[in-house]
Amino acid sequence: MATTRLAVVTGSNKGIGYAMVKDLCRLFDGDVYLTARDVGRGLAAVDRLNELGLKPKFHQLDVTDAGSVAAFAAFVADNYAGVDVLINNAAIYFEPTTAPEPFSVQAEETVRVNYFALRSVCDALFPLLKAGARVVNLSSSFGRLSLFPGEELRRKLSSPQLTVDELDALVRQFVDCAKAGNHAEAGWPSNPYTVSKVAVSALTFIQQRAFDADPRADIVVNSVHPGFVDTDMTSHKGTLTVEQGAELPVYLSLLPPGERDVKGRFVWCDKTVKDWTTF
């Protein structure tokens, strides 16, 4: 089993994920895994980085496929002493004004990929995190609780006692309301992406509470808004380059030992910590 340190970026064959792998290859002392659900696209991305003199490694990982997630976790367990950096980047986005899919489909698919798949990756890889590990969950400017119209939902989601099971139930409730056509009346926003990223933000705080009680010392998780980046997901309307969008997640993934301040927080693209419940 290798003693080499290990960094993993999900959904990293293009966009911000690709730029994060590029940065980590330069800044992280260890193996950096570019992962993608499509093997051909993933290997092509690795080839492009090889041309720049960088040496990422590749492993297939479809975050929505339980078998793929389990296979990757088994590979890590068999070949490494553990995970030092995990950046949960993989996500999808339906443009609300142009996407042809019914709202109910958009709602179910968005939270399936952006929240439940992210959580399944965490469930599989968190047992493999080493002491001092850094986890970054890609949230968004949409990941702010103040965008939720329903006061009762805001109260539940911001509760310091919120559990993963309760959060799961709330997200499923949104999907049920979307299918019933009464999500607005129930206090939910009309953009499924907002729901998914608020759920990621809320999950981050739950995860940090668990890490604070974990015998493995100094594990830190933060959620991050990387900025409005020019990617496929923003229909290339973003004002930042993917390199600029990668800067903050990579910075958070390399926080020094003993970090106290930026820990279980929602971090804005200018590196300021925001109160996600009111901002």
Coordinates of C-alpha atoms in Angstrom, one line a residue:
M1 CA 0.0 0.0 0.0
A2 CA 1.4 3.4 -1.0
T3 CA 2.2 5.9 1.6
T4 CA 1.9 8.7 -1.0
R5 CA -0.6 11.4 -0.1
L6 CA -3.9 11.4 -2.1
A7 CA -6.1 14.1 -3.5
V8 CA -9.4 13.4 -5.3
V9 CA -11.6 15.8 -7.4
T10 CA -15.0 14.5 -8.6
G11 CA -16.3 15.5 -12.0
S12 CA -13.0 16.9 -13.1
N13 CA -12.6 16.2 -16.8
K14 CA -13.6 19.8 -17.7
G15 CA -14.5 23.2 -16.2
I16 CA -13.6 24.1 -12.7
G17 CA -12.9 20.5 -11.7
Y18 CA -10.2 20.3 -14.5
A19 CA -8.6 23.6 -13.4
M20 CA -8.6 22.3 -9.7
V21 CA -6.7 19.2 -10.8
K22 CA -4.3 21.3 -12.7
D23 CA -3.6 23.5 -9.7
L24 CA -3.3 20.5 -7.3
C25 CA -0.8 18.8 -9.6
R26 CA 1.4 21.9 -9.0
L27 CA 0.7 22.6 -5.4
F28 CA -0.2 19.2 -3.7
D29 CA 2.6 16.9 -2.6
G30 CA 1.1 13.6 -3.6
D31 CA -1.1 11.8 -6.2
V32 CA -3.9 13.8 -7.7
Y33 CA -6.9 11.9 -9.2
L34 CA -8.9 13.3 -12.0
T35 CA -12.2 11.4 -12.0
A36 CA -15.0 11.3 -14.6
R37 CA -17.9 9.1 -15.4
D38 CA -16.8 8.8 -19.0
V39 CA -13.4 7.0 -19.3
G40 CA -12.6 8.5 -22.7
R41 CA -13.2 12.1 -21.7
G42 CA -11.3 11.5 -18.5
L43 CA -8.3 10.1 -20.2
A44 CA -8.4 12.8 -22.8
A45 CA -8.3 15.4 -20.0
V46 CA -5.3 13.6 -18.4
D47 CA -3.5 13.7 -21.8
R48 CA -4.0 17.5 -22.0
L49 CA -2.5 17.9 -18.6
N50 CA 0.4 15.6 -19.5
E51 CA 1.1 17.9 -22.4
L52 CA 1.6 20.7 -19.8
G53 CA 4.1 18.6 -17.9
L54 CA 1.6 17.6 -15.2
K55 CA 1.0 14.0 -14.0
P56 CA -2.5 13.5 -12.7
K57 CA -3.8 10.0 -12.3
F58 CA -7.2 8.8 -13.6
H59 CA -10.0 6.7 -12.2
Q60 CA -13.5 6.3 -13.5
L61 CA -16.1 7.6 -11.0
D62 CA -19.7 8.2 -11.7
V63 CA -21.0 9.8 -8.5
T64 CA -24.6 8.8 -9.3
D65 CA -23.7 5.1 -9.6
A66 CA -23.4 3.2 -6.3
G67 CA -21.3 0.5 -7.9
S68 CA -18.8 3.0 -9.4
V69 CA -18.5 4.9 -6.0
A70 CA -18.0 1.6 -4.2
A71 CA -15.3 0.5 -6.7
F72 CA -13.4 3.7 -6.4
A73 CA -13.5 3.5 -2.6
A74 CA -12.2 0.0 -2.7
F75 CA -9.4 1.1 -5.1
V76 CA -8.4 3.8 -2.7
A77 CA -8.5 1.5 0.3
D78 CA -6.4 -1.1 -1.5
N79 CA -3.8 1.3 -2.8
Y80 CA -3.4 4.2 -0.4
A81 CA -3.2 4.8 3.4
G82 CA -6.2 7.1 3.1
V83 CA -7.5 10.3 1.5
D84 CA -5.9 13.7 2.3
V85 CA -8.0 16.0 0.0
L86 CA -11.5 15.4 -1.3
I87 CA -13.2 18.1 -3.5
N88 CA -16.8 17.3 -4.3
N89 CA -17.3 19.1 -7.5
A90 CA -19.5 17.0 -9.7
A91 CA -22.9 18.7 -10.3
I92 CA -25.6 19.5 -12.9
Y93 CA -27.8 22.5 -13.7
F94 CA -31.0 22.9 -15.6
E95 CA -31.5 26.4 -17.0
P96 CA -35.0 27.2 -15.5
T97 CA -36.1 29.4 -18.5
T98 CA -35.0 27.1 -21.3
A99 CA -34.7 23.5 -20.1
P100 CA -37.4 21.4 -21.8
E101 CA -37.8 18.9 -18.9
P102 CA -40.8 19.3 -16.6
F103 CA -40.1 21.0 -13.3
S104 CA -40.7 17.8 -11.4
V105 CA -38.0 16.0 -13.5
Q106 CA -35.6 18.9 -13.0
A107 CA -36.2 18.8 -9.3
E108 CA -35.6 15.1 -8.9
E109 CA -32.5 14.9 -11.1
T110 CA -30.9 18.0 -9.7
V111 CA -31.0 16.9 -6.1
R112 CA -30.2 13.3 -7.1
V113 CA -26.9 14.4 -8.6
N114 CA -26.0 17.5 -6.6
Y115 CA -27.0 16.4 -3.1
F116 CA -27.6 12.7 -2.8
A117 CA -24.7 11.6 -5.1
L118 CA -22.3 14.0 -3.3
R119 CA -23.5 12.5 0.0
S120 CA -22.9 8.9 -1.3
V121 CA -19.3 9.8 -2.2
C122 CA -18.8 11.2 1.3
D123 CA -20.3 8.1 2.8
A124 CA -17.9 6.0 0.9
L125 CA -14.7 8.1 1.3
F126 CA -15.1 9.7 4.7
P127 CA -14.1 6.4 6.5
L128 CA -10.9 6.6 4.5
L129 CA -10.0 10.2 5.4
K130 CA -6.7 10.6 7.2
A131 CA -6.2 12.8 10.2
G132 CA -5.7 16.4 8.9
A133 CA -7.7 15.8 5.8
R134 CA -9.4 18.6 4.0
V135 CA -12.8 18.3 2.3
V136 CA -14.3 21.0 0.0
N137 CA -18.0 20.8 -1.0
L138 CA -18.7 23.0 -4.1
S139 CA -21.8 25.0 -3.3
S140 CA -22.8 28.2 -5.1
S141 CA -24.1 31.7 -4.7
F142 CA -27.4 29.8 -4.8
G143 CA -26.4 27.9 -1.7
R144 CA -27.7 30.6 0.7
L145 CA -30.6 29.9 2.9
S146 CA -31.9 33.4 2.5
L147 CA -33.1 32.4 -1.0
F148 CA -35.7 30.2 0.6
P149 CA -39.1 31.9 0.9
G150 CA -40.4 29.6 3.6
E151 CA -39.6 30.7 7.2
E152 CA -40.3 27.3 8.6
L153 CA -38.0 25.6 6.1
R154 CA -35.3 28.2 6.9
R155 CA -35.7 27.4 10.6
K156 CA -35.3 23.7 10.1
L157 CA -32.4 23.9 7.7
S158 CA -30.4 26.3 9.9
S159 CA -31.0 24.3 13.1
P160 CA -27.7 23.4 14.8
Q161 CA -29.2 20.1 15.7
L162 CA -30.2 19.2 12.1
T163 CA -29.2 15.6 11.2
V164 CA -28.4 14.0 7.9
D165 CA -31.6 11.9 8.0
E166 CA -33.6 15.1 8.6
L167 CA -31.9 16.9 5.8
D168 CA -32.5 13.9 3.5
A169 CA -36.2 14.0 4.4
L170 CA -36.5 17.7 3.7
V171 CA -34.8 17.3 0.3
R172 CA -37.2 14.4 -0.6
Q173 CA -40.1 16.6 0.6
F174 CA -39.1 19.2 -2.0
V175 CA -39.1 16.6 -4.7
D176 CA -42.6 15.4 -3.6
C177 CA -43.9 19.0 -3.6
A178 CA -42.4 19.6 -7.1
K179 CA -44.2 16.5 -8.4
A180 CA -47.4 17.6 -6.7
G181 CA -47.0 21.2 -8.1
N182 CA -47.3 22.8 -4.7
H183 CA -43.6 23.5 -3.9
A184 CA -44.1 27.3 -3.8
E185 CA -47.0 27.1 -1.4
A186 CA -44.8 24.9 0.8
G187 CA -42.1 27.5 1.0
W188 CA -39.6 26.1 -1.5
P189 CA -37.8 28.2 -4.1
S190 CA -38.6 27.6 -7.8
N191 CA -35.1 26.7 -8.8
P192 CA -34.1 23.1 -8.0
Y193 CA -30.4 24.1 -8.1
T194 CA -31.0 26.4 -5.2
V195 CA -32.5 23.6 -3.2
S196 CA -29.6 21.3 -4.0
K197 CA -26.9 23.7 -3.1
V198 CA -28.6 24.9 0.1
A199 CA -28.7 21.2 1.0
V200 CA -24.9 20.9 0.3
S201 CA -24.3 24.0 2.5
A202 CA -26.4 22.5 5.3
L203 CA -24.7 19.1 4.9
T204 CA -21.3 20.8 5.3
F205 CA -22.1 22.0 8.8
I206 CA -23.5 18.6 9.9
Q207 CA -20.3 17.0 8.6
Q208 CA -18.0 19.3 10.5
R209 CA -19.9 18.6 13.7
A210 CA -19.2 14.9 13.2
F211 CA -15.5 15.6 12.4
D212 CA -15.2 17.6 15.5
A213 CA -16.1 14.5 17.5
D214 CA -14.0 12.2 15.3
P215 CA -10.9 10.6 16.9
R216 CA -9.0 11.5 13.7
A217 CA -7.8 15.0 14.5
D218 CA -8.0 18.1 12.4
I219 CA -10.4 17.1 9.6
V220 CA -11.9 20.2 8.1
V221 CA -14.8 20.6 5.6
N222 CA -16.0 23.8 4.1
S223 CA -18.6 24.7 1.4
V224 CA -17.6 27.3 -1.2
H225 CA -19.1 29.6 -3.8
P226 CA -16.3 29.7 -6.4
G227 CA -17.7 32.7 -8.3
F228 CA -19.6 33.1 -11.5
V229 CA -17.4 31.1 -13.8
D230 CA -17.4 30.7 -17.6
T231 CA -18.3 27.0 -17.9
D232 CA -20.8 24.8 -19.6
M233 CA -23.0 24.9 -16.5
T234 CA -23.3 28.7 -16.7
S235 CA -23.8 28.5 -20.5
H236 CA -20.5 30.4 -20.7
K237 CA -22.0 33.5 -19.3
G238 CA -19.7 33.6 -16.3
T239 CA -17.2 36.4 -15.9
L240 CA -14.4 34.4 -14.3
T241 CA -12.1 31.9 -15.9
V242 CA -12.1 28.3 -14.7
E243 CA -8.6 29.0 -13.3
Q244 CA -10.0 31.8 -11.2
G245 CA -12.9 29.6 -10.1
A246 CA -10.5 26.9 -9.0
E247 CA -8.4 29.2 -6.8
L248 CA -10.6 29.2 -3.7
P249 CA -11.5 25.5 -3.6
V250 CA -7.9 24.6 -4.0
Y251 CA -6.9 27.1 -1.3
L252 CA -9.4 25.5 1.1
S253 CA -8.2 22.0 0.2
L254 CA -4.7 23.0 1.3
L255 CA -5.5 24.8 4.6
P256 CA -2.6 24.4 7.0
P257 CA -2.7 22.0 10.0
G258 CA -4.6 23.2 13.0
E259 CA -7.0 25.4 11.0
R260 CA -9.6 27.0 13.5
D261 CA -11.3 29.8 11.7
V262 CA -12.3 28.5 8.3
K263 CA -13.8 25.3 9.4
G264 CA -17.3 24.1 8.7
R265 CA -18.0 27.4 7.0
F266 CA -19.6 28.8 3.9
V267 CA -16.8 30.7 2.0
W268 CA -17.4 33.3 -0.7
C269 CA -15.3 33.6 -3.8
D270 CA -13.3 36.5 -2.3
K271 CA -12.3 34.2 0.6
T272 CA -14.6 35.9 3.1
V273 CA -16.7 33.7 5.4
K274 CA -20.4 34.4 5.1
D275 CA -23.4 33.6 7.3
W276 CA -25.2 31.4 4.8
T277 CA -28.5 31.7 6.8
T278 CA -28.8 35.5 6.3
F279 CA -26.4 36.6 3.5

